[in-house]
Amino acid sequence: MHNENKQYNLGKDWNLNGVIDTHIHGGPDIKPRLVDDEEIAIAAREAGMEAILIKNNDVSTARSTYFVNKHVSGIKIFGGIALNWSVGGINPKAVKATLELGGKEVWMPTFDAQNHANFFGLTGYPVVGSNEKKPGLAIKQRDIPKEPGISILKNNELIGEVKEIVNMVREYNAIIGTGHLSKKEIGILIQYIKGIGGVKVFITHPLYMVPNLDPHFVKELVGDGVYAELCAINFFPTKGDKTIEEEVKMIKTVGPENCIISSDSGSRDVPISPKALRIFAEWLFKEGISRDELYLMMAKNPKKVLDL
């Protein structure tokens, strides 16, 4: 069952104090956004949240979040970089610059990933849905020349630049996000990461259409700093195709100790981060996820990963 604008009472004493949202999109952006980065930070602070991590699919957010931190006190704001064509794809130099500026997460390719292109029919910004695989949903693209998709593999092995980036992320104590990679790419990437040790990973929205991972596959990957990042947006009917029961199955299969709950909010048809998180939490609670488990996934786990 999708969200129908109903909420299930967690109790008036349950709030977002100490909660951290590790996946938010804000403006300015190529794609229209609900609010800008500063407005998100203010809303999160007013809700009692401890920190947020702002993502952009086209540019690094490490520099812009510096200024948001200066203007909005009482909350920590972090940034990162997504390795799409606008930053040169798998570009160690762009990653180095972001990490030097304090960036906390490096996402593997998202909208320009080969897996994304395979599913949606081309690279770029689908607003919702896919091609013939989801005939009831539409595609809207950026009006720019389309590029070939980016893969992190060559001959079924990680390319050298990816290994360089992973080691750089370990050096700076940051996080690797798996972006819109394929199941195969994610498996090989995490196998390499666990082989060298000491690298934190978020398996980005595993239930979203890309990558659309099975809970039992994810269970094999988590642990040793690897977390499944479940995003509220996948549960909203305008953005995802998953039910709350599927989200709960993922949590119970991999274990809440191995999960992060974030919003992936920012689209104009999805509520702002604090509200999206609250709605998602209410529905998870209704389906049997306890208050303690929610707090673990929304506050304790991300706090540990971000060393707060």
PDB file of C-alpha atoms in Angstrom:
ATOM      1  CA  MET A   1       0.000   0.000   0.000  1.00  0.00           C
ATOM      2  CA  HIS A   2       1.355   3.393  -0.991  1.00  0.00           C
ATOM      3  CA  ASN A   3       1.119   6.522   1.102  1.00  0.00           C
ATOM      4  CA  GLU A   4      -2.420   7.926   1.002  1.00  0.00           C
ATOM      5  CA  ASN A   5      -1.675  11.036   3.071  1.00  0.00           C
ATOM      6  CA  LYS A   6      -2.590   9.131   6.234  1.00  0.00           C
ATOM      7  CA  GLN A   7      -0.260   8.869   9.195  1.00  0.00           C
ATOM      8  CA  TYR A   8      -0.071   6.354  12.012  1.00  0.00           C
ATOM      9  CA  ASN A   9       0.595   7.848  15.416  1.00  0.00           C
ATOM     10  CA  LEU A  10       4.100   7.345  16.777  1.00  0.00           C
ATOM     11  CA  GLY A  11       3.119   9.400  19.792  1.00  0.00           C
ATOM     12  CA  LYS A  12       3.351  13.098  20.530  1.00  0.00           C
ATOM     13  CA  ASP A  13       6.635  12.519  22.346  1.00  0.00           C
ATOM     14  CA  TRP A  14       8.266  11.072  19.204  1.00  0.00           C
ATOM     15  CA  ASN A  15      10.175  13.695  17.256  1.00  0.00           C
ATOM     16  CA  LEU A  16      13.107  14.198  14.916  1.00  0.00           C
ATOM     17  CA  ASN A  17      15.550  15.329  17.596  1.00  0.00           C
ATOM     18  CA  GLY A  18      18.992  14.013  16.672  1.00  0.00           C
ATOM     19  CA  VAL A  19      17.846  12.629  13.316  1.00  0.00           C
ATOM     20  CA  ILE A  20      20.234  12.914  10.350  1.00  0.00           C
ATOM     21  CA  ASP A  21      19.107  12.954   6.708  1.00  0.00           C
ATOM     22  CA  THR A  22      21.963  11.718   4.520  1.00  0.00           C
ATOM     23  CA  HIS A  23      20.263  12.197   1.147  1.00  0.00           C
ATOM     24  CA  ILE A  24      18.591  15.508   0.242  1.00  0.00           C
ATOM     25  CA  HIS A  25      18.404  17.517  -2.989  1.00  0.00           C
ATOM     26  CA  GLY A  26      18.071  21.285  -2.857  1.00  0.00           C
ATOM     27  CA  GLY A  27      18.289  24.279  -5.116  1.00  0.00           C
ATOM     28  CA  PRO A  28      19.719  25.860  -7.062  1.00  0.00           C
ATOM     29  CA  ASP A  29      19.770  22.911  -9.450  1.00  0.00           C
ATOM     30  CA  ILE A  30      19.256  22.131 -13.130  1.00  0.00           C
ATOM     31  CA  LYS A  31      16.081  20.327 -12.115  1.00  0.00           C
ATOM     32  CA  PRO A  32      13.408  22.428 -10.354  1.00  0.00           C
ATOM     33  CA  ARG A  33      13.577  21.876  -6.592  1.00  0.00           C
ATOM     34  CA  LEU A  34      11.096  22.391  -3.782  1.00  0.00           C
ATOM     35  CA  VAL A  35      13.388  24.693  -1.776  1.00  0.00           C
ATOM     36  CA  ASP A  36      17.041  25.732  -1.760  1.00  0.00           C
ATOM     37  CA  ASP A  37      19.814  24.338   0.438  1.00  0.00           C
ATOM     38  CA  GLU A  38      19.508  27.053   3.071  1.00  0.00           C
ATOM     39  CA  GLU A  39      15.745  26.603   3.384  1.00  0.00           C
ATOM     40  CA  ILE A  40      16.236  22.854   3.844  1.00  0.00           C
ATOM     41  CA  ALA A  41      18.792  23.455   6.583  1.00  0.00           C
ATOM     42  CA  ILE A  42      16.465  25.840   8.419  1.00  0.00           C
ATOM     43  CA  ALA A  43      13.532  23.408   8.223  1.00  0.00           C
ATOM     44  CA  ALA A  44      15.707  20.534   9.450  1.00  0.00           C
ATOM     45  CA  ARG A  45      17.067  22.599  12.337  1.00  0.00           C
ATOM     46  CA  GLU A  46      13.589  23.695  13.370  1.00  0.00           C
ATOM     47  CA  ALA A  47      12.539  20.032  13.422  1.00  0.00           C
ATOM     48  CA  GLY A  48      15.382  19.258  15.827  1.00  0.00           C
ATOM     49  CA  MET A  49      17.541  17.351  13.341  1.00  0.00           C
ATOM     50  CA  GLU A  50      21.282  17.126  13.992  1.00  0.00           C
ATOM     51  CA  ALA A  51      22.680  17.106  10.460  1.00  0.00           C
ATOM     52  CA  ILE A  52      21.875  16.821   6.760  1.00  0.00           C
ATOM     53  CA  LEU A  53      23.873  15.751   3.710  1.00  0.00           C
ATOM     54  CA  ILE A  54      22.990  17.598   0.511  1.00  0.00           C
ATOM     55  CA  LYS A  55      23.410  15.943  -2.877  1.00  0.00           C
ATOM     56  CA  ASN A  56      23.413  17.321  -6.405  1.00  0.00           C
ATOM     57  CA  ASN A  57      23.616  15.100  -9.475  1.00  0.00           C
ATOM     58  CA  ASP A  58      25.538  17.672 -11.533  1.00  0.00           C
ATOM     59  CA  VAL A  59      27.963  19.539  -9.273  1.00  0.00           C
ATOM     60  CA  SER A  60      29.850  19.065  -6.025  1.00  0.00           C
ATOM     61  CA  THR A  61      28.013  20.446  -2.998  1.00  0.00           C
ATOM     62  CA  ALA A  62      31.094  20.637  -0.755  1.00  0.00           C
ATOM     63  CA  ARG A  63      31.668  24.350  -1.402  1.00  0.00           C
ATOM     64  CA  SER A  64      28.036  25.486  -1.265  1.00  0.00           C
ATOM     65  CA  THR A  65      27.389  23.707   2.030  1.00  0.00           C
ATOM     66  CA  TYR A  66      30.263  25.678   3.562  1.00  0.00           C
ATOM     67  CA  PHE A  67      28.219  28.847   3.097  1.00  0.00           C
ATOM     68  CA  VAL A  68      24.996  27.230   4.333  1.00  0.00           C
ATOM     69  CA  ASN A  69      26.848  26.262   7.517  1.00  0.00           C
ATOM     70  CA  LYS A  70      27.895  29.916   7.934  1.00  0.00           C
ATOM     71  CA  HIS A  71      24.324  31.175   7.538  1.00  0.00           C
ATOM     72  CA  VAL A  72      22.420  28.492   9.471  1.00  0.00           C
ATOM     73  CA  SER A  73      23.616  27.686  12.974  1.00  0.00           C
ATOM     74  CA  GLY A  74      22.499  24.825  15.196  1.00  0.00           C
ATOM     75  CA  ILE A  75      22.758  22.092  12.575  1.00  0.00           C
ATOM     76  CA  LYS A  76      25.598  20.525  10.567  1.00  0.00           C
ATOM     77  CA  ILE A  77      25.367  20.553   6.774  1.00  0.00           C
ATOM     78  CA  PHE A  78      27.548  18.286   4.636  1.00  0.00           C
ATOM     79  CA  GLY A  79      28.079  17.896   0.898  1.00  0.00           C
ATOM     80  CA  GLY A  80      29.546  15.505  -1.623  1.00  0.00           C
ATOM     81  CA  ILE A  81      29.891  14.730  -5.315  1.00  0.00           C
ATOM     82  CA  ALA A  82      28.080  12.456  -7.786  1.00  0.00           C
ATOM     83  CA  LEU A  83      30.307  11.116 -10.554  1.00  0.00           C
ATOM     84  CA  ASN A  84      28.206  11.997 -13.593  1.00  0.00           C
ATOM     85  CA  TRP A  85      29.425  13.468 -16.878  1.00  0.00           C
ATOM     86  CA  SER A  86      29.080  17.060 -15.656  1.00  0.00           C
ATOM     87  CA  VAL A  87      32.064  16.500 -13.333  1.00  0.00           C
ATOM     88  CA  GLY A  88      33.967  14.332 -15.811  1.00  0.00           C
ATOM     89  CA  GLY A  89      32.481  10.972 -14.838  1.00  0.00           C
ATOM     90  CA  ILE A  90      34.823   8.731 -12.853  1.00  0.00           C
ATOM     91  CA  ASN A  91      37.136  11.635 -12.112  1.00  0.00           C
ATOM     92  CA  PRO A  92      39.629  11.244  -9.223  1.00  0.00           C
ATOM     93  CA  LYS A  93      40.667  14.913  -9.464  1.00  0.00           C
ATOM     94  CA  ALA A  94      37.093  16.105  -8.925  1.00  0.00           C
ATOM     95  CA  VAL A  95      36.763  13.713  -5.986  1.00  0.00           C
ATOM     96  CA  LYS A  96      40.023  14.959  -4.482  1.00  0.00           C
ATOM     97  CA  ALA A  97      38.830  18.567  -4.663  1.00  0.00           C
ATOM     98  CA  THR A  98      35.507  17.703  -3.021  1.00  0.00           C
ATOM     99  CA  LEU A  99      37.158  15.776  -0.202  1.00  0.00           C
ATOM    100  CA  GLU A 100      39.673  18.573   0.385  1.00  0.00           C
ATOM    101  CA  LEU A 101      36.709  20.929   0.804  1.00  0.00           C
ATOM    102  CA  GLY A 102      35.176  18.649   3.435  1.00  0.00           C
ATOM    103  CA  GLY A 103      32.845  16.569   1.267  1.00  0.00           C
ATOM    104  CA  LYS A 104      31.456  13.538   3.073  1.00  0.00           C
ATOM    105  CA  GLU A 105      30.067  11.300   0.331  1.00  0.00           C
ATOM    106  CA  VAL A 106      31.146  10.298  -3.156  1.00  0.00           C
ATOM    107  CA  TRP A 107      28.330   8.797  -5.192  1.00  0.00           C
ATOM    108  CA  MET A 108      29.092   6.507  -8.077  1.00  0.00           C
ATOM    109  CA  PRO A 109      27.294   7.612 -11.291  1.00  0.00           C
ATOM    110  CA  THR A 110      23.576   8.253 -10.900  1.00  0.00           C
ATOM    111  CA  PHE A 111      21.658   9.647 -13.900  1.00  0.00           C
ATOM    112  CA  ASP A 112      24.605   8.966 -16.198  1.00  0.00           C
ATOM    113  CA  ALA A 113      25.247   5.394 -15.042  1.00  0.00           C
ATOM    114  CA  GLN A 114      25.066   2.723 -17.730  1.00  0.00           C
ATOM    115  CA  ASN A 115      22.545   0.849 -15.597  1.00  0.00           C
ATOM    116  CA  HIS A 116      20.367   3.966 -15.427  1.00  0.00           C
ATOM    117  CA  ALA A 117      20.552   4.344 -19.218  1.00  0.00           C
ATOM    118  CA  ASN A 118      19.699   0.670 -19.720  1.00  0.00           C
ATOM    119  CA  PHE A 119      16.574   0.983 -17.582  1.00  0.00           C
ATOM    120  CA  PHE A 120      15.267   4.407 -18.591  1.00  0.00           C
ATOM    121  CA  GLY A 121      16.365   4.253 -22.214  1.00  0.00           C
ATOM    122  CA  LEU A 122      18.962   7.047 -22.020  1.00  0.00           C
ATOM    123  CA  THR A 123      21.098   9.007 -19.590  1.00  0.00           C
ATOM    124  CA  GLY A 124      19.885  12.187 -17.938  1.00  0.00           C
ATOM    125  CA  TYR A 125      17.007  13.320 -15.747  1.00  0.00           C
ATOM    126  CA  PRO A 126      13.883  11.180 -15.864  1.00  0.00           C
ATOM    127  CA  VAL A 127      11.283  12.906 -13.710  1.00  0.00           C
ATOM    128  CA  VAL A 128       9.386   9.694 -13.097  1.00  0.00           C
ATOM    129  CA  GLY A 129       9.103   6.234 -14.550  1.00  0.00           C
ATOM    130  CA  SER A 130      10.857   4.600 -17.461  1.00  0.00           C
ATOM    131  CA  ASN A 131      10.344   3.562 -21.039  1.00  0.00           C
ATOM    132  CA  GLU A 132       8.344   0.556 -22.212  1.00  0.00           C
ATOM    133  CA  LYS A 133       9.093  -1.215 -18.925  1.00  0.00           C
ATOM    134  CA  LYS A 134       6.790   1.255 -17.158  1.00  0.00           C
ATOM    135  CA  PRO A 135       4.350   2.371 -19.881  1.00  0.00           C
ATOM    136  CA  GLY A 136       2.110   4.244 -17.458  1.00  0.00           C
ATOM    137  CA  LEU A 137       4.877   6.621 -16.428  1.00  0.00           C
ATOM    138  CA  ALA A 138       6.476   9.437 -18.389  1.00  0.00           C
ATOM    139  CA  ILE A 139      10.025  10.550 -19.111  1.00  0.00           C
ATOM    140  CA  LYS A 140      11.232  14.130 -19.157  1.00  0.00           C
ATOM    141  CA  GLN A 141      14.850  14.851 -20.050  1.00  0.00           C
ATOM    142  CA  ARG A 142      17.314  17.687 -19.778  1.00  0.00           C
ATOM    143  CA  ASP A 143      17.557  19.399 -23.132  1.00  0.00           C
ATOM    144  CA  ILE A 144      21.232  18.573 -23.605  1.00  0.00           C
ATOM    145  CA  PRO A 145      23.057  16.109 -25.850  1.00  0.00           C
ATOM    146  CA  LYS A 146      22.834  12.587 -24.487  1.00  0.00           C
ATOM    147  CA  GLU A 147      26.034  10.794 -23.554  1.00  0.00           C
ATOM    148  CA  PRO A 148      26.789   7.084 -23.303  1.00  0.00           C
ATOM    149  CA  GLY A 149      26.269   5.576 -19.878  1.00  0.00           C
ATOM    150  CA  ILE A 150      29.149   5.226 -17.428  1.00  0.00           C
ATOM    151  CA  SER A 151      30.197   1.812 -16.141  1.00  0.00           C
ATOM    152  CA  ILE A 152      32.705   1.260 -13.353  1.00  0.00           C
ATOM    153  CA  LEU A 153      33.736  -2.081 -14.858  1.00  0.00           C
ATOM    154  CA  LYS A 154      35.950  -3.211 -17.702  1.00  0.00           C
ATOM    155  CA  ASN A 155      36.120  -6.922 -18.450  1.00  0.00           C
ATOM    156  CA  ASN A 156      34.130  -7.527 -15.248  1.00  0.00           C
ATOM    157  CA  GLU A 157      36.733  -5.793 -13.092  1.00  0.00           C
ATOM    158  CA  LEU A 158      36.771  -2.367 -11.459  1.00  0.00           C
ATOM    159  CA  ILE A 159      38.546   0.230 -13.544  1.00  0.00           C
ATOM    160  CA  GLY A 160      41.656   1.763 -12.001  1.00  0.00           C
ATOM    161  CA  GLU A 161      40.074   5.174 -11.431  1.00  0.00           C
ATOM    162  CA  VAL A 162      37.371   3.639  -9.236  1.00  0.00           C
ATOM    163  CA  LYS A 163      39.972   1.887  -7.100  1.00  0.00           C
ATOM    164  CA  GLU A 164      41.850   5.179  -6.802  1.00  0.00           C
ATOM    165  CA  ILE A 165      38.674   6.957  -5.694  1.00  0.00           C
ATOM    166  CA  VAL A 166      37.778   4.258  -3.160  1.00  0.00           C
ATOM    167  CA  ASN A 167      41.209   4.510  -1.583  1.00  0.00           C
ATOM    168  CA  MET A 168      40.934   8.295  -1.536  1.00  0.00           C
ATOM    169  CA  VAL A 169      37.563   8.067   0.228  1.00  0.00           C
ATOM    170  CA  ARG A 170      39.115   5.774   2.828  1.00  0.00           C
ATOM    171  CA  GLU A 171      41.974   8.228   3.354  1.00  0.00           C
ATOM    172  CA  TYR A 172      39.537  11.100   3.983  1.00  0.00           C
ATOM    173  CA  ASN A 173      37.163   8.970   6.098  1.00  0.00           C
ATOM    174  CA  ALA A 174      34.263   9.736   3.756  1.00  0.00           C
ATOM    175  CA  ILE A 175      31.494   7.529   2.320  1.00  0.00           C
ATOM    176  CA  ILE A 176      30.996   5.760  -0.997  1.00  0.00           C
ATOM    177  CA  GLY A 177      27.416   5.863  -2.313  1.00  0.00           C
ATOM    178  CA  THR A 178      26.546   3.253  -4.936  1.00  0.00           C
ATOM    179  CA  GLY A 179      24.348   5.637  -6.949  1.00  0.00           C
ATOM    180  CA  HIS A 180      22.455   4.031  -9.830  1.00  0.00           C
ATOM    181  CA  LEU A 181      24.923   1.229 -10.498  1.00  0.00           C
ATOM    182  CA  SER A 182      23.765  -2.250 -11.498  1.00  0.00           C
ATOM    183  CA  LYS A 183      23.509  -5.202  -9.145  1.00  0.00           C
ATOM    184  CA  LYS A 184      26.650  -6.661 -10.704  1.00  0.00           C
ATOM    185  CA  GLU A 185      28.615  -3.422 -10.356  1.00  0.00           C
ATOM    186  CA  ILE A 186      27.523  -2.965  -6.746  1.00  0.00           C
ATOM    187  CA  GLY A 187      28.518  -6.514  -5.860  1.00  0.00           C
ATOM    188  CA  ILE A 188      31.988  -6.196  -7.400  1.00  0.00           C
ATOM    189  CA  LEU A 189      32.528  -2.723  -5.902  1.00  0.00           C
ATOM    190  CA  ILE A 190      31.639  -3.818  -2.370  1.00  0.00           C
ATOM    191  CA  GLN A 191      33.685  -6.998  -2.705  1.00  0.00           C
ATOM    192  CA  TYR A 192      36.716  -4.821  -3.484  1.00  0.00           C
ATOM    193  CA  ILE A 193      35.899  -2.414  -0.665  1.00  0.00           C
ATOM    194  CA  LYS A 194      35.593  -5.181   1.907  1.00  0.00           C
ATOM    195  CA  GLY A 195      38.840  -6.639   0.631  1.00  0.00           C
ATOM    196  CA  ILE A 196      40.804  -3.494   1.471  1.00  0.00           C
ATOM    197  CA  GLY A 197      38.753  -2.621   4.570  1.00  0.00           C
ATOM    198  CA  GLY A 198      38.081   0.674   6.292  1.00  0.00           C
ATOM    199  CA  VAL A 199      35.678   2.141   3.717  1.00  0.00           C
ATOM    200  CA  LYS A 200      32.133   3.235   4.602  1.00  0.00           C
ATOM    201  CA  VAL A 201      29.409   2.547   2.025  1.00  0.00           C
ATOM    202  CA  PHE A 202      25.775   3.479   1.524  1.00  0.00           C
ATOM    203  CA  ILE A 203      23.923   1.170  -0.868  1.00  0.00           C
ATOM    204  CA  THR A 204      21.873   3.977  -2.393  1.00  0.00           C
ATOM    205  CA  HIS A 205      18.069   3.436  -2.375  1.00  0.00           C
ATOM    206  CA  PRO A 206      18.320  -0.333  -3.039  1.00  0.00           C
ATOM    207  CA  LEU A 207      14.566  -0.612  -3.671  1.00  0.00           C
ATOM    208  CA  TYR A 208      14.395   2.189  -6.251  1.00  0.00           C
ATOM    209  CA  MET A 209      13.929   1.186  -9.907  1.00  0.00           C
ATOM    210  CA  VAL A 210      17.677   1.543 -10.279  1.00  0.00           C
ATOM    211  CA  PRO A 211      19.217  -0.608  -8.790  1.00  0.00           C
ATOM    212  CA  ASN A 212      16.093  -2.553  -7.609  1.00  0.00           C
ATOM    213  CA  LEU A 213      17.951  -5.024  -5.397  1.00  0.00           C
ATOM    214  CA  ASP A 214      16.567  -8.104  -3.692  1.00  0.00           C
ATOM    215  CA  PRO A 215      16.724  -7.930   0.136  1.00  0.00           C
ATOM    216  CA  HIS A 216      18.623 -11.206   0.365  1.00  0.00           C
ATOM    217  CA  PHE A 217      21.289  -9.891  -2.033  1.00  0.00           C
ATOM    218  CA  VAL A 218      21.619  -6.737   0.065  1.00  0.00           C
ATOM    219  CA  LYS A 219      21.914  -8.844   3.220  1.00  0.00           C
ATOM    220  CA  GLU A 220      25.029 -10.470   1.742  1.00  0.00           C
ATOM    221  CA  LEU A 221      26.641  -7.044   1.249  1.00  0.00           C
ATOM    222  CA  VAL A 222      25.932  -5.179   4.497  1.00  0.00           C
ATOM    223  CA  GLY A 223      28.123  -5.092   7.581  1.00  0.00           C
ATOM    224  CA  ASP A 224      31.690  -3.891   8.124  1.00  0.00           C
ATOM    225  CA  GLY A 225      30.663  -0.303   7.402  1.00  0.00           C
ATOM    226  CA  VAL A 226      28.262  -1.094   4.549  1.00  0.00           C
ATOM    227  CA  TYR A 227      24.668   0.104   5.051  1.00  0.00           C
ATOM    228  CA  ALA A 228      21.460  -0.102   3.031  1.00  0.00           C
ATOM    229  CA  GLU A 229      20.161   3.466   2.617  1.00  0.00           C
ATOM    230  CA  LEU A 230      16.366   3.316   2.423  1.00  0.00           C
ATOM    231  CA  CYS A 231      14.865   6.512   1.028  1.00  0.00           C
ATOM    232  CA  ALA A 232      11.409   7.810   1.869  1.00  0.00           C
ATOM    233  CA  ILE A 233      10.906   9.059  -1.684  1.00  0.00           C
ATOM    234  CA  ASN A 234      10.660   5.492  -3.033  1.00  0.00           C
ATOM    235  CA  PHE A 235       7.471   5.053  -1.011  1.00  0.00           C
ATOM    236  CA  PHE A 236       5.746   8.154  -2.382  1.00  0.00           C
ATOM    237  CA  PRO A 237       3.590   7.146  -5.374  1.00  0.00           C
ATOM    238  CA  THR A 238       4.826   9.953  -7.650  1.00  0.00           C
ATOM    239  CA  LYS A 239       8.442   8.793  -7.356  1.00  0.00           C
ATOM    240  CA  GLY A 240       8.663   5.088  -6.641  1.00  0.00           C
ATOM    241  CA  ASP A 241       6.910   1.817  -7.227  1.00  0.00           C
ATOM    242  CA  LYS A 242       7.488   0.135  -3.857  1.00  0.00           C
ATOM    243  CA  THR A 243       5.044  -0.581  -1.065  1.00  0.00           C
ATOM    244  CA  ILE A 244       5.648  -0.006   2.618  1.00  0.00           C
ATOM    245  CA  GLU A 245       5.572  -3.780   3.057  1.00  0.00           C
ATOM    246  CA  GLU A 246       8.555  -4.094   0.699  1.00  0.00           C
ATOM    247  CA  GLU A 247      10.447  -1.439   2.660  1.00  0.00           C
ATOM    248  CA  VAL A 248       9.747  -3.313   5.907  1.00  0.00           C
ATOM    249  CA  LYS A 249      10.872  -6.592   4.357  1.00  0.00           C
ATOM    250  CA  MET A 250      14.197  -4.989   3.432  1.00  0.00           C
ATOM    251  CA  ILE A 251      14.691  -3.689   6.983  1.00  0.00           C
ATOM    252  CA  LYS A 252      13.814  -7.000   8.610  1.00  0.00           C
ATOM    253  CA  THR A 253      15.931  -9.016   6.165  1.00  0.00           C
ATOM    254  CA  VAL A 254      19.143  -6.992   6.432  1.00  0.00           C
ATOM    255  CA  GLY A 255      18.573  -5.831  10.018  1.00  0.00           C
ATOM    256  CA  PRO A 256      17.982  -2.260  11.246  1.00  0.00           C
ATOM    257  CA  GLU A 257      21.555  -2.200  12.541  1.00  0.00           C
ATOM    258  CA  ASN A 258      22.623  -2.288   8.864  1.00  0.00           C
ATOM    259  CA  CYS A 259      20.166   0.329   7.569  1.00  0.00           C
ATOM    260  CA  ILE A 260      20.071   4.099   7.183  1.00  0.00           C
ATOM    261  CA  ILE A 261      16.788   5.929   6.621  1.00  0.00           C
ATOM    262  CA  SER A 262      16.997   9.118   4.552  1.00  0.00           C
ATOM    263  CA  SER A 263      14.491  11.111   2.516  1.00  0.00           C
ATOM    264  CA  ASP A 264      15.991  11.679  -0.979  1.00  0.00           C
ATOM    265  CA  SER A 265      13.614  14.640  -0.914  1.00  0.00           C
ATOM    266  CA  GLY A 266      13.849  17.787  -2.995  1.00  0.00           C
ATOM    267  CA  SER A 267      11.419  17.164  -5.836  1.00  0.00           C
ATOM    268  CA  ARG A 268       8.465  19.523  -5.920  1.00  0.00           C
ATOM    269  CA  ASP A 269       5.959  16.674  -5.600  1.00  0.00           C
ATOM    270  CA  VAL A 270       7.495  15.280  -2.388  1.00  0.00           C
ATOM    271  CA  PRO A 271       7.381  16.925   1.078  1.00  0.00           C
ATOM    272  CA  ILE A 272      10.428  18.674   2.519  1.00  0.00           C
ATOM    273  CA  SER A 273      12.900  16.462   4.387  1.00  0.00           C
ATOM    274  CA  PRO A 274      11.495  16.581   7.957  1.00  0.00           C
ATOM    275  CA  LYS A 275       7.932  15.970   6.802  1.00  0.00           C
ATOM    276  CA  ALA A 276       8.936  13.196   4.378  1.00  0.00           C
ATOM    277  CA  LEU A 277      10.912  11.454   7.118  1.00  0.00           C
ATOM    278  CA  ARG A 278       8.031  11.747   9.576  1.00  0.00           C
ATOM    279  CA  ILE A 279       5.497  10.295   7.120  1.00  0.00           C
ATOM    280  CA  PHE A 280       7.828   7.424   6.213  1.00  0.00           C
ATOM    281  CA  ALA A 281       8.543   6.691   9.882  1.00  0.00           C
ATOM    282  CA  GLU A 282       4.838   6.689  10.760  1.00  0.00           C
ATOM    283  CA  TRP A 283       4.096   4.106   8.086  1.00  0.00           C
ATOM    284  CA  LEU A 284       7.074   1.940   9.042  1.00  0.00           C
ATOM    285  CA  PHE A 285       5.901   2.059  12.657  1.00  0.00           C
ATOM    286  CA  LYS A 286       2.407   1.014  11.592  1.00  0.00           C
ATOM    287  CA  GLU A 287       3.940  -2.016   9.849  1.00  0.00           C
ATOM    288  CA  GLY A 288       5.872  -3.171  12.906  1.00  0.00           C
ATOM    289  CA  ILE A 289       9.154  -1.231  12.971  1.00  0.00           C
ATOM    290  CA  SER A 290       9.670  -0.083  16.568  1.00  0.00           C
ATOM    291  CA  ARG A 291      10.481   3.411  17.765  1.00  0.00           C
ATOM    292  CA  ASP A 292      13.907   2.215  18.909  1.00  0.00           C
ATOM    293  CA  GLU A 293      14.600   0.686  15.496  1.00  0.00           C
ATOM    294  CA  LEU A 294      13.530   3.893  13.767  1.00  0.00           C
ATOM    295  CA  TYR A 295      15.840   5.963  15.950  1.00  0.00           C
ATOM    296  CA  LEU A 296      18.688   3.529  15.271  1.00  0.00           C
ATOM    297  CA  MET A 297      18.288   3.883  11.495  1.00  0.00           C
ATOM    298  CA  MET A 298      17.522   7.613  11.453  1.00  0.00           C
ATOM    299  CA  ALA A 299      19.938   8.892  14.106  1.00  0.00           C
ATOM    300  CA  LYS A 300      22.386   6.446  15.665  1.00  0.00           C
ATOM    301  CA  ASN A 301      23.624   4.742  12.499  1.00  0.00           C
ATOM    302  CA  PRO A 302      24.173   7.919  10.421  1.00  0.00           C
ATOM    303  CA  LYS A 303      25.728   9.635  13.448  1.00  0.00           C
ATOM    304  CA  LYS A 304      28.230   6.778  13.680  1.00  0.00           C
ATOM    305  CA  VAL A 305      29.040   6.894   9.967  1.00  0.00           C
ATOM    306  CA  LEU A 306      29.525  10.673  10.005  1.00  0.00           C
ATOM    307  CA  ASP A 307      31.585  10.524  13.225  1.00  0.00           C
ATOM    308  CA  LEU A 308      29.363  13.021  15.016  1.00  0.00           C
TER     309      LEU A 308
END
